[in-house]
Amino acid sequence: MSQTTIRIDPHVHSEGSYDGHDPVELLLEQAAEIGLDGIVVTDHDVIHESLRAAELAPDYGLIGIPGVEVSTDVGHLLAIGVSEMPPRRAPLDETVQWVRDHGGVAVVPHPFQRSRHGIPRRHLVDCDAIEVFNSWLFTGFRNRRARRFAADHGYPALAASDAHSVPHVGRAFTELVLDDVDRSSLDGDTVLGAMRNGSTRMLGRRQPIPASARHYAVGSARKSGYYAKVGALKGQAVARAGLLRGAQLLAELSPR
């Protein structure tokens, strides 16, 4: 029985995200350059750039898969393979079912990490897969905890870069092992099926801690302003607190 292995980075942000930096064309070009077979652009609560990336992907020799990182009532969820925007801030179980009803795969990213809106353990009772390796986590503890949880509960495991700019695409990725599938016939549905079945291997490495800290510091400030603006977090005090914390972290990391 022949096997085909493909490499997918299922969690990438473009300039469509409030905290993303680069256009999808550059992200796709980088993915092709480093030997990936596809990426999923999963911007925060918007899907337009991901749809464009999926449409452009074949021009770069890549598999096109749309997606979005949607905010639920208890944390973030990757809706991979959907072509429209899920309801925002809906109950987690309803969002997972919505993703399935629309042909997608519901993946929990960076679980248990409250500072990044990871879904708490007590709420994580149903999904299709779990991101057990995220390249931006400060230490390996959260990744190891996610890996143990996925193994203990029988969830397929994925690795992802969670890239917010071109150089970080593919820092971590998922290998999907497909049986009796000709590479020329690969499409998004084939990839989604392999994710659901758990035919995966995780590869990659974490970002250096100073880079992760800087990313968190800048991101926390931008995130606070964004959520205060759209109403997910109320009050200017929330935005000011995030800005202050981000500034403090940047000051700590700046050369003296």
XYZ file of C-alpha atoms in Angstrom:
256
model
C 0.000 0.000 0.000
C 1.534 3.304 -1.107
C 1.604 6.359 1.094
C 1.784 10.053 0.314
C 3.025 12.555 2.891
C 2.105 16.219 2.695
C 3.104 19.135 4.904
C 0.540 21.689 6.052
C 0.855 24.694 8.354
C -2.748 24.969 9.585
C -2.533 28.193 11.605
C -1.179 31.301 9.864
C -2.229 34.956 10.093
C -2.182 37.528 7.304
C -2.538 41.288 7.316
C -6.267 40.619 7.519
C -5.800 39.946 11.246
C -5.470 42.875 13.634
C -2.100 41.382 14.642
C -0.952 40.099 11.242
C 1.610 41.847 9.083
C 1.921 40.451 5.561
C -0.269 39.888 2.490
C -1.327 36.375 1.605
C 0.780 36.423 -1.548
C 3.983 36.629 0.492
C 2.783 33.962 2.924
C 2.015 31.599 0.041
C 5.343 32.342 -1.612
C 7.181 31.544 1.619
C 5.229 28.314 2.091
C 6.139 27.147 -1.395
C 9.764 28.205 -0.957
C 10.276 26.131 2.206
C 8.598 23.023 0.840
C 5.166 23.081 2.414
C 2.216 21.705 0.482
C -0.230 24.201 1.908
C -1.102 26.685 4.621
C -4.397 27.674 6.194
C -4.762 31.413 6.715
C -6.767 31.702 9.937
C -7.227 35.393 10.645
C -9.055 36.540 13.767
C -12.816 36.707 13.177
C -12.494 37.602 9.480
C -12.282 35.237 6.525
C -11.904 37.381 3.399
C -8.111 37.102 3.106
C -8.214 33.364 3.765
C -10.686 32.857 0.923
C -8.368 34.812 -1.330
C -5.363 32.768 -0.185
C -7.184 29.500 -0.898
C -8.060 30.729 -4.373
C -4.481 31.836 -5.095
C -2.782 28.769 -3.591
C -2.697 26.630 -6.783
C -0.742 29.414 -8.520
C 2.033 28.681 -6.000
C 1.760 24.908 -6.331
C -0.064 24.672 -2.999
C -3.314 23.134 -1.807
C -5.911 25.803 -1.086
C -7.736 25.497 2.235
C -9.686 28.409 3.739
C -10.239 28.918 7.441
C -10.623 31.368 10.296
C -9.736 31.689 13.981
C -13.133 32.447 15.445
C -13.832 33.754 18.941
C -16.262 31.570 20.900
C -17.747 32.293 24.300
C -14.861 30.493 26.034
C -11.874 30.970 23.719
C -10.554 30.684 20.204
C -11.335 27.920 17.710
C -9.805 27.222 14.306
C -12.515 26.573 11.725
C -10.474 24.889 8.985
C -12.030 24.237 5.600
C -15.041 26.548 5.899
C -15.829 29.117 3.226
C -17.933 31.503 5.285
C -17.621 33.198 8.639
C -18.952 31.291 11.676
C -21.013 33.210 14.245
C -18.741 35.183 16.575
C -18.719 34.634 20.328
C -21.293 31.834 20.135
C -21.164 28.904 22.584
C -18.253 26.582 21.870
C -20.372 23.486 21.288
C -22.580 25.337 18.822
C -19.547 26.676 16.963
C -17.955 23.223 16.718
C -21.189 21.852 15.278
C -21.471 24.801 12.886
C -17.980 24.069 11.561
C -18.850 20.414 11.021
C -22.148 21.267 9.352
C -20.231 23.456 6.906
C -17.735 20.732 6.022
C -14.867 21.967 8.158
C -12.616 20.681 10.918
C -12.911 22.263 14.373
C -9.415 22.564 15.874
C -8.620 23.977 19.319
C -5.460 26.147 19.115
C -3.068 26.778 22.031
C -5.461 25.231 24.571
C -5.345 26.104 28.273
C -3.375 29.325 27.679
C -5.631 32.047 29.026
C -3.410 34.924 27.900
C -4.020 33.866 24.293
C -7.697 32.978 24.649
C -7.000 29.270 24.774
C -10.037 27.187 25.670
C -9.878 26.075 29.331
C -9.718 22.386 30.097
C -13.136 22.343 31.776
C -14.780 23.539 28.550
C -12.842 21.297 26.176
C -15.310 18.449 25.773
C -15.695 18.198 21.998
C -13.700 19.122 18.917
C -12.161 17.431 15.873
C -8.465 17.985 16.636
C -6.151 19.830 19.005
C -3.135 21.987 18.231
C -0.578 20.291 20.482
C 2.466 22.190 19.217
C 2.331 25.952 18.761
C 5.658 27.553 17.896
C 4.947 30.761 19.841
C 4.522 29.334 23.330
C 7.150 30.614 25.795
C 8.053 27.156 27.085
C 7.192 23.598 26.161
C 4.883 23.122 29.157
C 1.618 24.109 27.449
C 2.489 22.105 24.360
C 3.234 19.025 26.456
C 0.009 19.461 28.401
C -1.969 19.767 25.162
C -0.252 16.679 23.753
C -1.103 14.631 26.826
C -4.702 15.807 26.777
C -5.118 14.934 23.094
C -3.600 11.488 23.617
C -5.671 10.773 26.728
C -8.924 11.756 25.015
C -8.240 10.363 21.553
C -8.109 13.647 19.650
C -6.025 14.010 16.465
C -2.956 16.184 17.096
C -1.694 19.045 14.933
C 1.362 21.304 14.953
C 1.311 24.860 13.624
C 3.467 27.947 13.427
C 0.750 30.463 14.380
C 2.812 32.744 12.147
C 1.942 36.428 12.056
C 4.600 37.352 9.493
C 6.427 35.746 6.587
C 9.630 34.520 8.320
C 7.660 32.412 10.795
C 5.581 30.448 8.294
C 6.361 26.751 8.669
C 8.238 27.150 11.943
C 5.996 24.264 12.999
C 3.763 22.222 10.720
C 1.799 19.006 10.450
C 2.656 16.053 8.255
C -0.400 14.211 6.987
C 0.112 10.616 5.908
C -2.330 9.559 3.203
C -2.861 5.993 2.033
C -3.419 5.195 -1.645
C -3.782 8.827 -2.697
C -2.090 10.122 -5.824
C -0.369 13.451 -5.200
C -1.822 14.899 -8.389
C -5.353 14.380 -7.049
C -4.810 16.025 -3.665
C -7.310 18.670 -2.649
C -8.605 20.380 0.448
C -11.154 17.668 1.202
C -8.391 15.049 1.261
C -6.428 17.126 3.757
C -9.464 17.697 5.966
C -10.203 13.978 5.988
C -6.660 13.174 7.103
C -6.917 15.733 9.913
C -10.147 14.165 11.148
C -8.678 10.668 10.985
C -5.584 11.607 12.960
C -3.140 10.525 10.257
C -0.687 13.173 11.435
C 2.869 13.800 12.593
C 4.057 16.995 14.256
C 7.282 18.724 13.275
C 8.839 22.041 14.148
C 10.499 24.071 16.857
C 9.477 26.840 19.196
C 10.404 30.443 18.640
C 13.248 31.716 20.858
C 11.897 32.972 24.183
C 12.914 36.641 23.586
C 11.094 36.594 20.244
C 8.030 35.006 21.839
C 8.039 37.584 24.628
C 8.295 40.465 22.172
C 5.517 38.955 20.054
C 3.312 38.678 23.140
C 4.089 42.206 24.272
C 3.256 43.833 20.960
C 0.313 41.539 20.355
C -1.234 42.146 23.767
C -1.321 45.880 23.164
C -2.862 45.544 19.705
C -5.256 42.848 20.912
C -6.551 44.944 23.799
C -7.281 47.855 21.525
C -8.997 45.603 19.002
C -11.240 43.811 21.484
C -12.167 47.034 23.238
C -13.108 48.510 19.864
C -15.317 45.608 18.756
C -16.858 45.154 22.184
C -15.562 41.724 23.113
C -13.883 43.400 26.086
C -15.524 46.429 27.610
C -14.010 49.647 28.752
C -10.930 51.684 28.088
C -9.350 50.282 31.250
C -8.868 46.939 29.509
C -7.104 48.540 26.581
C -4.913 50.658 28.855
C -3.933 47.616 30.914
C -2.899 45.708 27.819
C -0.918 48.630 26.475
C 0.855 49.066 29.801
C 1.736 45.385 30.051
C 2.978 45.338 26.473
C 5.127 48.409 27.087
C 6.567 46.862 30.243
C 7.544 43.674 28.446
C 9.123 45.598 25.590
C 11.110 47.680 28.070
C 12.362 44.542 29.782
C 13.499 43.087 26.466
C 15.124 46.212 25.056
C 18.931 46.320 25.099
C 20.367 48.558 27.778
